[in-house]
Each structure stands twice: as structure tokens, then as C-alpha cells.
CSV table of C-alpha atoms in Angstrom, one decimal:
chain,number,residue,atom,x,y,z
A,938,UNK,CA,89.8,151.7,146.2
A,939,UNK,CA,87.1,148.9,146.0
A,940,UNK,CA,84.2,149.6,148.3
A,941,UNK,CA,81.9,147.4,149.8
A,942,UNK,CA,79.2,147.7,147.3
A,943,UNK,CA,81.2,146.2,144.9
A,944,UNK,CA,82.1,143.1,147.0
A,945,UNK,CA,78.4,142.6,147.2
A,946,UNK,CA,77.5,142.7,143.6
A,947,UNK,CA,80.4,140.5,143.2
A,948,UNK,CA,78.9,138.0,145.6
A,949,UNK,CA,75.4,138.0,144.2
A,950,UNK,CA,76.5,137.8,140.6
A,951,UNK,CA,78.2,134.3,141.9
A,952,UNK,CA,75.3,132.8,143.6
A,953,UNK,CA,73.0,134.1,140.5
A,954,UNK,CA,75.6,132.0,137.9
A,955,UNK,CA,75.6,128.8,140.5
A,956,UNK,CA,71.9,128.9,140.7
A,957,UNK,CA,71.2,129.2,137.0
A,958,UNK,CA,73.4,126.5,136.4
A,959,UNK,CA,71.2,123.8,139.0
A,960,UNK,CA,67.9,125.0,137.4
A,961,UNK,CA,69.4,124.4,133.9
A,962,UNK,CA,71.2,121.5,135.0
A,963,UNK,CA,67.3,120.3,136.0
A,964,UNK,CA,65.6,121.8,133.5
A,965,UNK,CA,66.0,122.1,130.1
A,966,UNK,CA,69.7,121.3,129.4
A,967,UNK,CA,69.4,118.0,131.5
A,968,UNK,CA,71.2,114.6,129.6
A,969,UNK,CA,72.1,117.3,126.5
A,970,UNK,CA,75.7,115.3,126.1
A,971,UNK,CA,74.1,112.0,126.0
A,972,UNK,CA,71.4,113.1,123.4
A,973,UNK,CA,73.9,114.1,121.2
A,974,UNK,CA,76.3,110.8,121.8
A,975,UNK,CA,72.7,109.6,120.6
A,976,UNK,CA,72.2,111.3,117.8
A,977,UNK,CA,75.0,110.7,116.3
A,978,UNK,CA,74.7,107.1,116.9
A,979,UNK,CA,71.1,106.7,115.3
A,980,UNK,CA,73.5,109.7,111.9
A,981,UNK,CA,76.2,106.8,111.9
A,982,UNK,CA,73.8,103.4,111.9
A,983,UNK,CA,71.9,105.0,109.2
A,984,UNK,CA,74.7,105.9,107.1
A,985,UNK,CA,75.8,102.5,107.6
A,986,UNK,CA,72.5,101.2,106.5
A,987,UNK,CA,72.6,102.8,103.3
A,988,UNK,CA,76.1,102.5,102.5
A,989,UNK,CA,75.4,98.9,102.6
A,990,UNK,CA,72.1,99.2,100.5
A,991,UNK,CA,74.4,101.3,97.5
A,992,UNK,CA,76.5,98.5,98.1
A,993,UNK,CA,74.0,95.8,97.3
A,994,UNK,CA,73.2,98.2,94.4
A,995,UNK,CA,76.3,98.1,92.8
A,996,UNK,CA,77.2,94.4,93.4
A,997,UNK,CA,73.7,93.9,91.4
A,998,UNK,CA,74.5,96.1,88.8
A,999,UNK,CA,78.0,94.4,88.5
A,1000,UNK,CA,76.2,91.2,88.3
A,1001,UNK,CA,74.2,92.3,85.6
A,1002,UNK,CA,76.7,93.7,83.5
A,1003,UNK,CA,78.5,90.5,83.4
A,1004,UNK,CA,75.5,88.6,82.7
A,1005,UNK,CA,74.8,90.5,80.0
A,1006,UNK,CA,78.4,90.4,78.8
A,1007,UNK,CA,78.3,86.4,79.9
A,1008,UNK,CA,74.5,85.7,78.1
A,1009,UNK,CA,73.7,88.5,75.9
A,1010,UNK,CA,77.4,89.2,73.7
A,1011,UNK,CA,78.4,85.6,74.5
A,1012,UNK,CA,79.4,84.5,70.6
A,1013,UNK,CA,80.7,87.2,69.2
A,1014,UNK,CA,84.4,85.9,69.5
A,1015,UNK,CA,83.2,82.6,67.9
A,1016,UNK,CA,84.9,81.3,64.7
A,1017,UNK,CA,87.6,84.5,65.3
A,1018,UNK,CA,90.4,81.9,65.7
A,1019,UNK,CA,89.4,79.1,63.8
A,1020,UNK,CA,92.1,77.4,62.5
A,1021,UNK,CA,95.1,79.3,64.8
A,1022,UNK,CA,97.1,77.6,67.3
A,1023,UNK,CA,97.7,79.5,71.0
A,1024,UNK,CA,100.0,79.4,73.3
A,1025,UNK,CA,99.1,80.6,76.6
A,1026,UNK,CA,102.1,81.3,79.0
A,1027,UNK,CA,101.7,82.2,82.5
A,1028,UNK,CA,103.7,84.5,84.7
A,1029,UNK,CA,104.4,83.7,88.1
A,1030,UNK,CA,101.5,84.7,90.2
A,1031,UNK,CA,98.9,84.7,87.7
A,1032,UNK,CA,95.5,84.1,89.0
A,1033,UNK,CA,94.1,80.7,87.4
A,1034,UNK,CA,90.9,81.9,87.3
A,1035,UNK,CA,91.8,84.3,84.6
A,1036,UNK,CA,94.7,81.5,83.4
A,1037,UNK,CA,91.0,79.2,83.1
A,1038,UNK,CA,88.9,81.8,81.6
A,1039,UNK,CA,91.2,83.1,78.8
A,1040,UNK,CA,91.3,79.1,77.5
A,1041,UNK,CA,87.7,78.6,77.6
A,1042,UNK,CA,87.4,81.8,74.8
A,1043,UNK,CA,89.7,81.1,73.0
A,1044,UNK,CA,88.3,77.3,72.2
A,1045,UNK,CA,84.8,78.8,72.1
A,1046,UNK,CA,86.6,81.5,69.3
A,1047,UNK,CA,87.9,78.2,67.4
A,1048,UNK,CA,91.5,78.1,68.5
A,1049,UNK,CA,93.7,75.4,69.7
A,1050,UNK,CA,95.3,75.6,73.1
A,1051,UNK,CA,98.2,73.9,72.5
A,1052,UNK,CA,99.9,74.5,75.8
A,1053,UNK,CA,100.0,76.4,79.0
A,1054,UNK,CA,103.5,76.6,79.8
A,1055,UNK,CA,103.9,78.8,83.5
A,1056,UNK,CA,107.2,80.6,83.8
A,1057,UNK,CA,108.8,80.2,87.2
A,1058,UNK,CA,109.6,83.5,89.3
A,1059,UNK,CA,113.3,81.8,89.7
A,1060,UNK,CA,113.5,83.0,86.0
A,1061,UNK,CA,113.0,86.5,86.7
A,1062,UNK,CA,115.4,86.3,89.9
A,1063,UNK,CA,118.0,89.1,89.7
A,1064,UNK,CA,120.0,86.1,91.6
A,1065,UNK,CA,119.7,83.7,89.0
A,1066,UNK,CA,121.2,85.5,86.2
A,1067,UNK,CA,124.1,83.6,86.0
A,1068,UNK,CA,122.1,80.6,85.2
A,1069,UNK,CA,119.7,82.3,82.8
A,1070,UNK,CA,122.3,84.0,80.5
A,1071,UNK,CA,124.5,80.6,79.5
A,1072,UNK,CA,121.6,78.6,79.3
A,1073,UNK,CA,119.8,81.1,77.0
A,1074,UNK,CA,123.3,80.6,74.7
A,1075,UNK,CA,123.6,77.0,75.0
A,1076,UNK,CA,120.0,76.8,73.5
A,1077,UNK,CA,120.1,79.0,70.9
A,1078,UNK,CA,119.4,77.1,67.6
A,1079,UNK,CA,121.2,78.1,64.1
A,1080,UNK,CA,117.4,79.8,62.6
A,1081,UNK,CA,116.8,82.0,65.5
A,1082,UNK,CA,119.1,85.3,64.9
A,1083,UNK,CA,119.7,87.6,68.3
A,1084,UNK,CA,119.8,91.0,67.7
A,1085,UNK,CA,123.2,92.9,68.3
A,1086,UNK,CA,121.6,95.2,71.1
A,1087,UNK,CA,118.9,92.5,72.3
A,1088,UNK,CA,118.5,91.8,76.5
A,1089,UNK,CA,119.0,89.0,78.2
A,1090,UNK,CA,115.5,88.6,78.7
A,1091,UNK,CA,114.5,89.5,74.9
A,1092,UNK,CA,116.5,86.2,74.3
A,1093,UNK,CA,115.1,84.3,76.2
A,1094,UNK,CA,112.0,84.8,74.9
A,1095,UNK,CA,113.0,84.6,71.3
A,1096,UNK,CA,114.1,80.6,72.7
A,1097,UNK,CA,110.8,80.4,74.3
A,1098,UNK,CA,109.4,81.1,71.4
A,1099,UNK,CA,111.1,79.0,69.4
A,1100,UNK,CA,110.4,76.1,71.6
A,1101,UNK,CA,107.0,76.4,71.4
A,1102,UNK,CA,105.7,79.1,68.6
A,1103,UNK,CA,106.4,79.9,65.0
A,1104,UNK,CA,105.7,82.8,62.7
A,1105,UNK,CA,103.8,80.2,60.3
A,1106,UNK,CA,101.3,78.1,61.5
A,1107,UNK,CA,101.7,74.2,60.8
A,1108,UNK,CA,105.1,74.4,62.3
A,1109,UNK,CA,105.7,71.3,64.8
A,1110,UNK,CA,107.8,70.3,67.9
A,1111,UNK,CA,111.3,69.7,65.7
A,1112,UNK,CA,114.3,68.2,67.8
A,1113,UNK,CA,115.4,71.9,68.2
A,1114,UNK,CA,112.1,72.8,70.2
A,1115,UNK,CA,112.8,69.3,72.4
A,1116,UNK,CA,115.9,70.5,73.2
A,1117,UNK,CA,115.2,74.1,73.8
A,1118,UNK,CA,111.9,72.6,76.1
A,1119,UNK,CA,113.8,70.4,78.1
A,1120,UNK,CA,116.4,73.0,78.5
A,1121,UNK,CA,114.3,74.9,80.5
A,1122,UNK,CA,112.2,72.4,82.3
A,1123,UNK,CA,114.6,70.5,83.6
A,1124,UNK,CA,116.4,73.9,84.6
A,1125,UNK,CA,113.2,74.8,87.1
A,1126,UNK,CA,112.3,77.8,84.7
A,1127,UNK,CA,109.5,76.7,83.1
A,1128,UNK,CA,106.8,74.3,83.4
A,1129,UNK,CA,104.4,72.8,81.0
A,1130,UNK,CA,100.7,71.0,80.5
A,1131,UNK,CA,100.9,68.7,79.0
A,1132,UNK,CA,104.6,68.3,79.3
A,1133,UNK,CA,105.0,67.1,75.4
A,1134,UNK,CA,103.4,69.3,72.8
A,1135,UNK,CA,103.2,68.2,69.3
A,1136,UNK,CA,102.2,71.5,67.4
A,1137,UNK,CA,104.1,75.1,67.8
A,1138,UNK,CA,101.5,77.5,67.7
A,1139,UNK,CA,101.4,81.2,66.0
A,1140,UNK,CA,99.9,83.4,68.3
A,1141,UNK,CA,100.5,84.4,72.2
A,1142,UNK,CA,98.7,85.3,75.1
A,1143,UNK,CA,101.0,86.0,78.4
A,1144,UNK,CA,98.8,86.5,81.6
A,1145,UNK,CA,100.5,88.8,84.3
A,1146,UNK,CA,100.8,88.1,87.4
A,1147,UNK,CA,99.3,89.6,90.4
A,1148,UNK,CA,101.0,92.7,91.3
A,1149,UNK,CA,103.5,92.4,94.3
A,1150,UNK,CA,102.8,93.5,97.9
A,1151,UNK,CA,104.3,95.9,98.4
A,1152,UNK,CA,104.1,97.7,95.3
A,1153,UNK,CA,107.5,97.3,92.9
A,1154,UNK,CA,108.4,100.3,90.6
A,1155,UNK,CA,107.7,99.8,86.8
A,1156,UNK,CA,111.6,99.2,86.3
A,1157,UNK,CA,111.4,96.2,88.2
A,1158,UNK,CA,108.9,94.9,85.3
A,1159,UNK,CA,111.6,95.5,82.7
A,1160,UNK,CA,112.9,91.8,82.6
A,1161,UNK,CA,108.9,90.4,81.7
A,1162,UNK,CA,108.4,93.4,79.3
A,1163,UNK,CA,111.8,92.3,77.5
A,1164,UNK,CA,110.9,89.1,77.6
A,1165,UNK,CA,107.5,89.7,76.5
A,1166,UNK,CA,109.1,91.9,73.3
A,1167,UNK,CA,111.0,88.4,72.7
A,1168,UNK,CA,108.3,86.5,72.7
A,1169,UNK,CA,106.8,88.6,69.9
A,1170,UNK,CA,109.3,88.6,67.7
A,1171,UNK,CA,109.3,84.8,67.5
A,1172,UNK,CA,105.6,84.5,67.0
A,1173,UNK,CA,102.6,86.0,64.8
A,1174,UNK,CA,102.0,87.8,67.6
A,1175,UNK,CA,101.9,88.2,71.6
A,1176,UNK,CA,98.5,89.8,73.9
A,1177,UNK,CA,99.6,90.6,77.7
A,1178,UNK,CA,96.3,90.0,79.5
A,1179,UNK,CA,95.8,90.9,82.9
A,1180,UNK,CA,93.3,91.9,85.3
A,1181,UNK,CA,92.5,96.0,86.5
A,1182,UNK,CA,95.5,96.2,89.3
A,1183,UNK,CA,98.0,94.9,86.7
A,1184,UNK,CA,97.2,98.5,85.0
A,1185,UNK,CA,98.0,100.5,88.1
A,1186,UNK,CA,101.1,101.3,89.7
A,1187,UNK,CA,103.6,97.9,90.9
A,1188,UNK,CA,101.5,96.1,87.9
A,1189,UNK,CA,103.0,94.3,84.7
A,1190,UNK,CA,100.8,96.2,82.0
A,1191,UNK,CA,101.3,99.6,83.3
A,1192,UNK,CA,105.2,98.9,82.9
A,1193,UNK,CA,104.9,97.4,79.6
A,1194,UNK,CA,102.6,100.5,78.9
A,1195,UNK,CA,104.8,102.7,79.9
A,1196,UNK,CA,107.7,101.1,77.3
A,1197,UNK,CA,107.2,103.0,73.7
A,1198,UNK,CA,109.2,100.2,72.0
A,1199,UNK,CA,106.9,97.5,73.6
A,1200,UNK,CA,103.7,99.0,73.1
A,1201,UNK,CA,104.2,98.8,69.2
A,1202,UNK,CA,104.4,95.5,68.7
A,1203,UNK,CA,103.0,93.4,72.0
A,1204,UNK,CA,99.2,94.1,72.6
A,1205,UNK,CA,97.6,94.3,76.3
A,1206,UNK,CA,94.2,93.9,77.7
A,1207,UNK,CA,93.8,95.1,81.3
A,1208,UNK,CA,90.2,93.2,82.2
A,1209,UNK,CA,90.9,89.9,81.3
A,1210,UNK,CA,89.1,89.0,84.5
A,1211,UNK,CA,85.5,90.1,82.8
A,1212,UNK,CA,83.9,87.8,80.1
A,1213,UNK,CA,84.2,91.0,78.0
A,1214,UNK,CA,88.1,91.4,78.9
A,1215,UNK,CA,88.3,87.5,77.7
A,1216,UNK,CA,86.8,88.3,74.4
A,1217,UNK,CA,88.9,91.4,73.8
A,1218,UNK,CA,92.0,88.9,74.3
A,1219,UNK,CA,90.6,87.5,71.5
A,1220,UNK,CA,90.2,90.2,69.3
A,1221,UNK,CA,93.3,91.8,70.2
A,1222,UNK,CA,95.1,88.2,68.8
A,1223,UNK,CA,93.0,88.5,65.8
A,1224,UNK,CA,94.5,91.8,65.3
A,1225,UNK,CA,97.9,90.8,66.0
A,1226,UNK,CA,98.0,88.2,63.5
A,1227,UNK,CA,97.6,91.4,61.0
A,1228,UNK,CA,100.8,93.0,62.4
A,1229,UNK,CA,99.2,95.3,64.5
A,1230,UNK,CA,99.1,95.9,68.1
A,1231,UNK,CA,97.0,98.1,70.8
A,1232,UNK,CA,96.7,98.7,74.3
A,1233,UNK,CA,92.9,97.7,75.8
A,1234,UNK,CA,90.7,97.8,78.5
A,1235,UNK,CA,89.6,100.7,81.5
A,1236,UNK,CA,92.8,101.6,82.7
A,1237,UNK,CA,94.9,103.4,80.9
A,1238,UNK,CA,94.6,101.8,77.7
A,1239,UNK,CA,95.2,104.3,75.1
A,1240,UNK,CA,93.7,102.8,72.2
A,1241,UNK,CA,89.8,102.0,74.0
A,1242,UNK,CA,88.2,99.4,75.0
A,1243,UNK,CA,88.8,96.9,72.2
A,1244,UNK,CA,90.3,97.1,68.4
A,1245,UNK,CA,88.8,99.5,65.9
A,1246,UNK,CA,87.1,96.4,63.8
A,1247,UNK,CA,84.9,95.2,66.4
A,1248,UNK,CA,83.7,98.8,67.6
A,1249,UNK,CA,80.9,100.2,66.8
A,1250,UNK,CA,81.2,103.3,65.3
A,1251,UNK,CA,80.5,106.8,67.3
A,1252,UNK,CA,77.4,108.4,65.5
């Protein structure tokens, strides 16, 4: 049984805790949840302040490496294309900055743009099949041969091609590549600047488009990557340029990367948006016009950051 002693130490242990509580309340443990709101305040502002100042640092350093890229290796593409004719052909979405960039360096490397010819996203429609495939077979001239297990889209850029490219330069615009031109202008799928070409060219550069938001799987690239393989085959050669997200997943180059058969004859560069990128386009045309073909840039380009003949050798 509990006795009254017990009741009493019970009692005083109670008023002991209250009363130690006031005095600390007073006393030293006054405003302690409010300091530490503060603290963390003053932690969290200076974080902030040198997040922003690596910030600054890196935008500075970004700036200087394509200044140096811009001022210091500007030139070293010059005279590389002397003589070719490029064609530079657009995908849809493809930013015109890059579109801008890539036909500056290839004049300054001594080529002739001889068109820019943007390919409408009502050509890659899934819907507008049905057009694409009897057009692509009312086009098709007597020298361009399809082969038996050839895609729709392999086709039509083997027309394409022939419209506007050769495999030997000094080709020009013959009444087949009218035809074939007006074909597909007039059908919505392509436009071109200027809209009358004299010259075919030899070489290729296709710029990619932005990647879609949201993100499509690499099949739904397979279309453009055919198309891209067509291309090729009725040229001297084809370079997919693109900028870094085009590399990553929902991108054109990572599909066209990801496609063995592609990969050994088209070319890619996945920084065409850097004046280094722009150069390596040109390079990588230089290269194709040899027969060979590589995959370039900082993301998941398996053969480095530019063909073997312009790097310089590890010691």
C-alpha cells in the first residue's frame, strides 16, 4: 500500500520539474527555437550566396572555353571543304541557331551551301503514311535502284537525295531532281531556301531536332534514322549534327547511335551547338567523303571527340 510519504515526494518532485522549467524558460534556454529558425536561415542564405558565386564561376569558365574555341582554334576547319558542295537539311524542330552556325563553318571551311531544305514533321507523321509511300514511288527515277528489303523512309531519302545530292560532285539540278523537288514541296513535306537550286551537292549535314517533351523512346526515331541511312546512300556522305540533349534519352542521335547498321555509314556529332561541335561537323564531312564514318562529341560518342586525323596524338 502507498503511504503518505510517498504522495509527498510525489508532490515535490512536480513542483521541482514546473519550477525548473520557469527558471529555464527565463534563463538560459529562453528564444532557443527561434535561434535555431535563425541559424539556419543565416546556413541557407550563405549557401545560396555561394552556390550563386560557383555559378558565376562556371558560366565564366564556359565563356572562356568558347572564346578560346571561338578566337584561339578559329581556322583550323578553313580550306577543309574547298571545292565540296553541302546540303544542309533540317529536321523539324531544329534550333536555327545551330541550323545558322553549322553554315557559317562550313563557308569559312571553303564549302558551298547550296541549300537548306527543312523537312516538315507531316513527313514523319505515322498518319501520313499513306501519302508518303505512293508519292515516294511516283518519284522514283530509272538511276536510283531501292533495295529489296529497304523502309519506307530509307526511300525516301534515297529521292531526297536524288533531288538534291549526288555521289559525284559537278552533278546539277536535271529534270529528274525538278520533278522529285516539286514532288515534295508542293506535297507540304519539304521546304526549301532558295526554292530553285542549280547545283546537287556531295556531302550532307542533317541537324536534329530538339528532343520531344515528353521524352519519345528511341524506336520512335526509327523513321529519321532510316531516312537518314537513305540519305547516305545517295550521297558522298551524311553527318547528323545535334546539340548535347539530342545524345540523351527521347533524342535523335542517341537512337541513330543505338542502330549498328546506321552507325557504319552516317556520322554524328552531339555538340554542334559549340564553335568546336561546328568544326567537328566539318571534319566529320571531310572524313565521310573518304568512306568512313564516326560517332563524335561528349555524350556517348564512341569514337572521341573528333576524327583520328585531326587529333592529336596521346603521348
Amino acid at each position: 500500500m502507498i503511504d503518505f510519504r510517498y504522495h509527498i515526494v510525489s508532490i515535490v518532485a512536480i513542483f521541482f520539474a514546473l519550477g525548473a522549467g520557469v527558471v529555464l524558460g527565463a534563463g538560459p534556454l529562453k528564444g532557443t527555437g527561434s535561434d535555431i529558425i535563425a541559424n539556419q536561415a543565416n546556413i541557407d542564405r550563405q549557401n545560396l550566396v555561394d552556390a550563386r558565386a560557383k555559378n558565376d564561376e562556371l558560366q565564366a569558365l564556359n565563356k572562356y572555353h568558347q572564346d578560346y574555341e571561338a578566337k584561339v582554334t578559329a581556322g583550323l576547319a578553313t580550306g577543309k571543304l574547298t571545292d565540296r558542295k553541302v546540303a544542309i537539311i533540317t529536321m523539324p524542330n531544329a534550333d536555327s541557331s545551330v541550323v545558322d552556325g553549322l553554315d557559317d563553318e562550313a563557308q569559312k571551311a571553303g564549302a558551298q551551301v547550296t541549300v537548306r531544305a527543312a523537312l516538315n514533321a507531316k513527313l514523319f507523321d505515322p498518319g501520313q503514311r499513306q501519302l508518303v509511300e505512293p508519292l515516294i514511288t511516283q518519284l522514283a527515277t530509272a538511276d536510283v535502284d531501292f533495295p529489296k528489303d529497304s523502309t519506307t523512309y530509307e526511300r525516301a531519302g534515297l529521292i531526297l537525295a536524288r533531288g538534291l545530292a549526288a555521289k559525284e560532285g559537278g552533278k546539277p539540278v536535271d529534270a529528274d531532281s525538278t520533278r522529285i523537288l516539286s514532288g515534295l514541296t508542293d506535297a507540304g513535306l519539304v521546304s526549301l531556301k532558295p526554292a530553285t537550286i542549280k547545283d546537287r551537292s556531295t556531302l550532307i549535314v542533317v541537324v536534329a531536332g530538339k528532343p520531344a517533351d515528353p521524352p519519345v523512346t528511341s524506336s520512335a526515331y526509327a523513321d529519321a534514322v532510316d531516312f537518314a541511312k537513305g540519305l547516305d546512300a545517295g550521297s558522298a556522305g551524311v553527318v547528323v549534327a545535334g546539340t548535347p540533349d539530342t545524345a540523351q534519352d527521347g533524342g535523335l542521335l542517341k537512337a541513330l547511335r543505338s542502330d549498328s547498321d546506321a552507325t557504319k555509314i552516317v556520322s554524328s556529332v552531339d555538340v554542334a551547338d559549340l564553335p568546336a561541335g561546328q568544326m567537328t561537323v566539318v571534319f566529320a564531312l571531310v572524313e565521310q567523303a573518304t568512306g568512313k564514318a564516326g560517332q563524335y562529341g561528349a555524350f556517348g560518342a564512341k569514337d572521341g571527340i573528333a576524327p583520328a586525323a585531326v587529333q592529336v596524338k596521346d603521348n
